[in-house]
Amino acid sequence: MLSSAVVGRAAAPEAGQSSDRSNQEIVQALKDLRSAITAPQSFPEIARVRTKQIEFLRGQGKFPDFIEVGIDTWFGVYDWHVRHLQPIALGRDPSGRYTIALLTTTLILRVDSDQNFIGVPFDTAR
């Protein structure tokens, strides 16, 4: 009887240490989550396209209707949509080229250009 009481007391500190360790892990996970939420966001996948959009916006007072892009740029934008759980609006233009929406701009895939190509933004009346 005495031996089981001693064993029970010996196991109690281990359970307490395990609980403390678990609590510390939870606290650290919450701190990491807070840091991720409050940290400034950078989106390297769309940064170059966004720069072109901003340049056009400053000059024209509106976002461009279209920007032609290369394959790597296209898939970077697609991957950004997937990674950030954004709706993906794919389509085709009258020429049969693939399109994807990014904000209010339609990106047009140019398979015949450099993979990292980003064209000059333009509007419908080109």
mmCIF file with all atom_site columns, C-alpha atoms in Angstrom:
data_model
loop_
_atom_site.group_PDB
_atom_site.id
_atom_site.type_symbol
_atom_site.label_atom_id
_atom_site.label_alt_id
_atom_site.label_comp_id
_atom_site.label_asym_id
_atom_site.label_entity_id
_atom_site.label_seq_id
_atom_site.pdbx_PDB_ins_code
_atom_site.Cartn_x
_atom_site.Cartn_y
_atom_site.Cartn_z
_atom_site.occupancy
_atom_site.B_iso_or_equiv
_atom_site.pdbx_formal_charge
_atom_site.auth_seq_id
_atom_site.auth_comp_id
_atom_site.auth_asym_id
_atom_site.auth_atom_id
_atom_site.pdbx_PDB_model_num
ATOM 1   C CA . MET A 1 1   ? 0.000   0.000  0.000   1.00 0.00 ? 1   MET A CA 1
ATOM 2   C CA . LEU A 1 2   ? 2.794   2.361  0.940   1.00 0.00 ? 2   LEU A CA 1
ATOM 3   C CA . SER A 1 3   ? 4.687   1.616  -2.240  1.00 0.00 ? 3   SER A CA 1
ATOM 4   C CA . SER A 1 4   ? 1.759   2.685  -4.422  1.00 0.00 ? 4   SER A CA 1
ATOM 5   C CA . ALA A 1 5   ? 1.453   5.973  -2.509  1.00 0.00 ? 5   ALA A CA 1
ATOM 6   C CA . VAL A 1 6   ? 5.144   6.677  -3.050  1.00 0.00 ? 6   VAL A CA 1
ATOM 7   C CA . VAL A 1 7   ? 4.858   5.844  -6.742  1.00 0.00 ? 7   VAL A CA 1
ATOM 8   C CA . GLY A 1 8   ? 1.815   8.104  -7.050  1.00 0.00 ? 8   GLY A CA 1
ATOM 9   C CA . ARG A 1 9   ? 3.731   10.998 -5.474  1.00 0.00 ? 9   ARG A CA 1
ATOM 10  C CA . ALA A 1 10  ? 6.745   10.406 -7.687  1.00 0.00 ? 10  ALA A CA 1
ATOM 11  C CA . ALA A 1 11  ? 4.595   10.493 -10.816 1.00 0.00 ? 11  ALA A CA 1
ATOM 12  C CA . ALA A 1 12  ? 2.930   13.750 -9.837  1.00 0.00 ? 12  ALA A CA 1
ATOM 13  C CA . PRO A 1 13  ? 5.979   15.974 -10.492 1.00 0.00 ? 13  PRO A CA 1
ATOM 14  C CA . GLU A 1 14  ? 6.413   14.390 -13.926 1.00 0.00 ? 14  GLU A CA 1
ATOM 15  C CA . ALA A 1 15  ? 2.812   15.182 -14.776 1.00 0.00 ? 15  ALA A CA 1
ATOM 16  C CA . GLY A 1 16  ? 3.282   18.738 -13.516 1.00 0.00 ? 16  GLY A CA 1
ATOM 17  C CA . GLN A 1 17  ? 6.456   19.180 -15.564 1.00 0.00 ? 17  GLN A CA 1
ATOM 18  C CA . SER A 1 18  ? 4.703   17.808 -18.625 1.00 0.00 ? 18  SER A CA 1
ATOM 19  C CA . SER A 1 19  ? 1.827   20.213 -18.066 1.00 0.00 ? 19  SER A CA 1
ATOM 20  C CA . ASP A 1 20  ? 4.225   23.163 -17.659 1.00 0.00 ? 20  ASP A CA 1
ATOM 21  C CA . ARG A 1 21  ? 6.051   22.195 -20.836 1.00 0.00 ? 21  ARG A CA 1
ATOM 22  C CA . SER A 1 22  ? 2.751   21.857 -22.692 1.00 0.00 ? 22  SER A CA 1
ATOM 23  C CA . ASN A 1 23  ? 1.633   25.268 -21.421 1.00 0.00 ? 23  ASN A CA 1
ATOM 24  C CA . GLN A 1 24  ? 4.917   26.816 -22.546 1.00 0.00 ? 24  GLN A CA 1
ATOM 25  C CA . GLU A 1 25  ? 4.464   25.307 -26.008 1.00 0.00 ? 25  GLU A CA 1
ATOM 26  C CA . ILE A 1 26  ? 0.944   26.723 -26.211 1.00 0.00 ? 26  ILE A CA 1
ATOM 27  C CA . VAL A 1 27  ? 2.123   30.166 -25.086 1.00 0.00 ? 27  VAL A CA 1
ATOM 28  C CA . GLN A 1 28  ? 4.926   30.095 -27.667 1.00 0.00 ? 28  GLN A CA 1
ATOM 29  C CA . ALA A 1 29  ? 2.521   29.027 -30.417 1.00 0.00 ? 29  ALA A CA 1
ATOM 30  C CA . LEU A 1 30  ? 0.196   31.906 -29.520 1.00 0.00 ? 30  LEU A CA 1
ATOM 31  C CA . LYS A 1 31  ? 3.120   34.359 -29.606 1.00 0.00 ? 31  LYS A CA 1
ATOM 32  C CA . ASP A 1 32  ? 4.159   33.029 -33.016 1.00 0.00 ? 32  ASP A CA 1
ATOM 33  C CA . LEU A 1 33  ? 0.594   33.397 -34.275 1.00 0.00 ? 33  LEU A CA 1
ATOM 34  C CA . ARG A 1 34  ? 0.385   36.976 -32.998 1.00 0.00 ? 34  ARG A CA 1
ATOM 35  C CA . SER A 1 35  ? 3.691   37.804 -34.699 1.00 0.00 ? 35  SER A CA 1
ATOM 36  C CA . ALA A 1 36  ? 2.461   36.338 -37.981 1.00 0.00 ? 36  ALA A CA 1
ATOM 37  C CA . ILE A 1 37  ? -0.749  38.361 -37.834 1.00 0.00 ? 37  ILE A CA 1
ATOM 38  C CA . THR A 1 38  ? 0.845   41.683 -36.881 1.00 0.00 ? 38  THR A CA 1
ATOM 39  C CA . ALA A 1 39  ? 3.926   41.410 -39.101 1.00 0.00 ? 39  ALA A CA 1
ATOM 40  C CA . PRO A 1 40  ? 3.909   43.478 -42.272 1.00 0.00 ? 40  PRO A CA 1
ATOM 41  C CA . GLN A 1 41  ? 3.003   41.273 -45.202 1.00 0.00 ? 41  GLN A CA 1
ATOM 42  C CA . SER A 1 42  ? 5.170   41.011 -48.258 1.00 0.00 ? 42  SER A CA 1
ATOM 43  C CA . PHE A 1 43  ? 4.084   39.008 -51.238 1.00 0.00 ? 43  PHE A CA 1
ATOM 44  C CA . PRO A 1 44  ? 7.112   38.306 -53.425 1.00 0.00 ? 44  PRO A CA 1
ATOM 45  C CA . GLU A 1 45  ? 4.966   36.288 -55.842 1.00 0.00 ? 45  GLU A CA 1
ATOM 46  C CA . ILE A 1 46  ? 3.017   39.380 -56.899 1.00 0.00 ? 46  ILE A CA 1
ATOM 47  C CA . ALA A 1 47  ? 5.388   42.224 -55.933 1.00 0.00 ? 47  ALA A CA 1
ATOM 48  C CA . ARG A 1 48  ? 6.554   43.035 -59.473 1.00 0.00 ? 48  ARG A CA 1
ATOM 49  C CA . VAL A 1 49  ? 3.013   42.958 -60.879 1.00 0.00 ? 49  VAL A CA 1
ATOM 50  C CA . ARG A 1 50  ? 1.818   45.128 -57.997 1.00 0.00 ? 50  ARG A CA 1
ATOM 51  C CA . THR A 1 51  ? 4.583   47.648 -58.764 1.00 0.00 ? 51  THR A CA 1
ATOM 52  C CA . LYS A 1 52  ? 3.337   47.915 -62.365 1.00 0.00 ? 52  LYS A CA 1
ATOM 53  C CA . GLN A 1 53  ? -0.233  48.334 -61.130 1.00 0.00 ? 53  GLN A CA 1
ATOM 54  C CA . ILE A 1 54  ? 0.799   51.119 -58.743 1.00 0.00 ? 54  ILE A CA 1
ATOM 55  C CA . GLU A 1 55  ? 2.775   52.954 -61.446 1.00 0.00 ? 55  GLU A CA 1
ATOM 56  C CA . PHE A 1 56  ? -0.268  52.840 -63.730 1.00 0.00 ? 56  PHE A CA 1
ATOM 57  C CA . LEU A 1 57  ? -2.594  53.872 -60.891 1.00 0.00 ? 57  LEU A CA 1
ATOM 58  C CA . ARG A 1 58  ? -0.481  56.938 -60.117 1.00 0.00 ? 58  ARG A CA 1
ATOM 59  C CA . GLY A 1 59  ? -0.383  58.007 -63.755 1.00 0.00 ? 59  GLY A CA 1
ATOM 60  C CA . GLN A 1 60  ? -3.953  57.194 -64.797 1.00 0.00 ? 60  GLN A CA 1
ATOM 61  C CA . GLY A 1 61  ? -5.888  57.396 -61.540 1.00 0.00 ? 61  GLY A CA 1
ATOM 62  C CA . LYS A 1 62  ? -7.156  53.820 -61.912 1.00 0.00 ? 62  LYS A CA 1
ATOM 63  C CA . PHE A 1 63  ? -5.863  50.282 -62.009 1.00 0.00 ? 63  PHE A CA 1
ATOM 64  C CA . PRO A 1 64  ? -4.978  48.935 -65.454 1.00 0.00 ? 64  PRO A CA 1
ATOM 65  C CA . ASP A 1 65  ? -7.447  46.670 -67.186 1.00 0.00 ? 65  ASP A CA 1
ATOM 66  C CA . PHE A 1 66  ? -4.732  44.328 -68.498 1.00 0.00 ? 66  PHE A CA 1
ATOM 67  C CA . ILE A 1 67  ? -1.083  43.333 -68.066 1.00 0.00 ? 67  ILE A CA 1
ATOM 68  C CA . GLU A 1 68  ? 0.600   40.650 -70.156 1.00 0.00 ? 68  GLU A CA 1
ATOM 69  C CA . VAL A 1 69  ? 2.867   38.321 -68.166 1.00 0.00 ? 69  VAL A CA 1
ATOM 70  C CA . GLY A 1 70  ? 5.221   35.389 -68.698 1.00 0.00 ? 70  GLY A CA 1
ATOM 71  C CA . ILE A 1 71  ? 4.801   31.841 -67.433 1.00 0.00 ? 71  ILE A CA 1
ATOM 72  C CA . ASP A 1 72  ? 6.718   32.186 -64.135 1.00 0.00 ? 72  ASP A CA 1
ATOM 73  C CA . THR A 1 73  ? 4.921   35.411 -63.279 1.00 0.00 ? 73  THR A CA 1
ATOM 74  C CA . TRP A 1 74  ? 1.593   33.775 -64.149 1.00 0.00 ? 74  TRP A CA 1
ATOM 75  C CA . PHE A 1 75  ? 2.197   30.778 -61.888 1.00 0.00 ? 75  PHE A CA 1
ATOM 76  C CA . GLY A 1 76  ? 3.507   33.051 -59.121 1.00 0.00 ? 76  GLY A CA 1
ATOM 77  C CA . VAL A 1 77  ? 0.187   34.900 -59.167 1.00 0.00 ? 77  VAL A CA 1
ATOM 78  C CA . TYR A 1 78  ? -1.734  31.617 -59.307 1.00 0.00 ? 78  TYR A CA 1
ATOM 79  C CA . ASP A 1 79  ? 0.271   30.213 -56.377 1.00 0.00 ? 79  ASP A CA 1
ATOM 80  C CA . TRP A 1 80  ? -0.360  33.428 -54.407 1.00 0.00 ? 80  TRP A CA 1
ATOM 81  C CA . HIS A 1 81  ? -4.118  32.914 -54.849 1.00 0.00 ? 81  HIS A CA 1
ATOM 82  C CA . VAL A 1 82  ? -3.838  29.303 -53.654 1.00 0.00 ? 82  VAL A CA 1
ATOM 83  C CA . ARG A 1 83  ? -1.534  30.080 -50.706 1.00 0.00 ? 83  ARG A CA 1
ATOM 84  C CA . HIS A 1 84  ? -3.736  32.900 -49.419 1.00 0.00 ? 84  HIS A CA 1
ATOM 85  C CA . LEU A 1 85  ? -7.033  31.119 -50.132 1.00 0.00 ? 85  LEU A CA 1
ATOM 86  C CA . GLN A 1 86  ? -8.173  33.770 -52.589 1.00 0.00 ? 86  GLN A CA 1
ATOM 87  C CA . PRO A 1 87  ? -10.769 32.984 -55.245 1.00 0.00 ? 87  PRO A CA 1
ATOM 88  C CA . ILE A 1 88  ? -9.168  32.203 -58.588 1.00 0.00 ? 88  ILE A CA 1
ATOM 89  C CA . ALA A 1 89  ? -10.832 33.789 -61.621 1.00 0.00 ? 89  ALA A CA 1
ATOM 90  C CA . LEU A 1 90  ? -9.380  32.054 -64.669 1.00 0.00 ? 90  LEU A CA 1
ATOM 91  C CA . GLY A 1 91  ? -10.556 32.641 -68.207 1.00 0.00 ? 91  GLY A CA 1
ATOM 92  C CA . ARG A 1 92  ? -9.566  33.147 -71.824 1.00 0.00 ? 92  ARG A CA 1
ATOM 93  C CA . ASP A 1 93  ? -9.446  36.289 -73.908 1.00 0.00 ? 93  ASP A CA 1
ATOM 94  C CA . PRO A 1 94  ? -10.862 36.488 -77.471 1.00 0.00 ? 94  PRO A CA 1
ATOM 95  C CA . SER A 1 95  ? -7.467  35.321 -78.802 1.00 0.00 ? 95  SER A CA 1
ATOM 96  C CA . GLY A 1 96  ? -7.628  32.183 -76.662 1.00 0.00 ? 96  GLY A CA 1
ATOM 97  C CA . ARG A 1 97  ? -4.902  33.275 -74.230 1.00 0.00 ? 97  ARG A CA 1
ATOM 98  C CA . TYR A 1 98  ? -5.339  32.364 -70.572 1.00 0.00 ? 98  TYR A CA 1
ATOM 99  C CA . THR A 1 99  ? -6.284  35.102 -68.115 1.00 0.00 ? 99  THR A CA 1
ATOM 100 C CA . ILE A 1 100 ? -6.299  35.425 -64.327 1.00 0.00 ? 100 ILE A CA 1
ATOM 101 C CA . ALA A 1 101 ? -7.658  38.312 -62.261 1.00 0.00 ? 101 ALA A CA 1
ATOM 102 C CA . LEU A 1 102 ? -5.481  40.115 -59.711 1.00 0.00 ? 102 LEU A CA 1
ATOM 103 C CA . LEU A 1 103 ? -7.480  42.840 -57.971 1.00 0.00 ? 103 LEU A CA 1
ATOM 104 C CA . THR A 1 104 ? -9.187  44.654 -60.835 1.00 0.00 ? 104 THR A CA 1
ATOM 105 C CA . THR A 1 105 ? -6.489  43.826 -63.386 1.00 0.00 ? 105 THR A CA 1
ATOM 106 C CA . THR A 1 106 ? -6.686  40.893 -65.780 1.00 0.00 ? 106 THR A CA 1
ATOM 107 C CA . LEU A 1 107 ? -3.310  39.257 -66.348 1.00 0.00 ? 107 LEU A CA 1
ATOM 108 C CA . ILE A 1 108 ? -2.863  37.708 -69.791 1.00 0.00 ? 108 ILE A CA 1
ATOM 109 C CA . LEU A 1 109 ? -0.487  34.759 -70.143 1.00 0.00 ? 109 LEU A CA 1
ATOM 110 C CA . ARG A 1 110 ? 2.114   35.250 -72.877 1.00 0.00 ? 110 ARG A CA 1
ATOM 111 C CA . VAL A 1 111 ? 3.686   31.832 -73.448 1.00 0.00 ? 111 VAL A CA 1
ATOM 112 C CA . ASP A 1 112 ? 5.857   33.249 -76.240 1.00 0.00 ? 112 ASP A CA 1
ATOM 113 C CA . SER A 1 113 ? 7.667   35.712 -73.959 1.00 0.00 ? 113 SER A CA 1
ATOM 114 C CA . ASP A 1 114 ? 10.377  35.453 -71.299 1.00 0.00 ? 114 ASP A CA 1
ATOM 115 C CA . GLN A 1 115 ? 9.204   33.444 -68.286 1.00 0.00 ? 115 GLN A CA 1
ATOM 116 C CA . ASN A 1 116 ? 9.511   36.453 -65.932 1.00 0.00 ? 116 ASN A CA 1
ATOM 117 C CA . PHE A 1 117 ? 8.049   38.930 -68.426 1.00 0.00 ? 117 PHE A CA 1
ATOM 118 C CA . ILE A 1 118 ? 5.704   41.655 -67.191 1.00 0.00 ? 118 ILE A CA 1
ATOM 119 C CA . GLY A 1 119 ? 4.382   43.886 -69.952 1.00 0.00 ? 119 GLY A CA 1
ATOM 120 C CA . VAL A 1 120 ? 3.278   47.488 -69.956 1.00 0.00 ? 120 VAL A CA 1
ATOM 121 C CA . PRO A 1 121 ? -0.140  47.824 -68.290 1.00 0.00 ? 121 PRO A CA 1
ATOM 122 C CA . PHE A 1 122 ? -2.949  48.938 -70.591 1.00 0.00 ? 122 PHE A CA 1
ATOM 123 C CA . ASP A 1 123 ? -6.683  49.570 -70.733 1.00 0.00 ? 123 ASP A CA 1
ATOM 124 C CA . THR A 1 124 ? -9.343  48.103 -72.997 1.00 0.00 ? 124 THR A CA 1
ATOM 125 C CA . ALA A 1 125 ? -9.054  50.967 -75.501 1.00 0.00 ? 125 ALA A CA 1
ATOM 126 C CA . ARG A 1 126 ? -5.463  50.288 -76.460 1.00 0.00 ? 126 ARG A CA 1
#
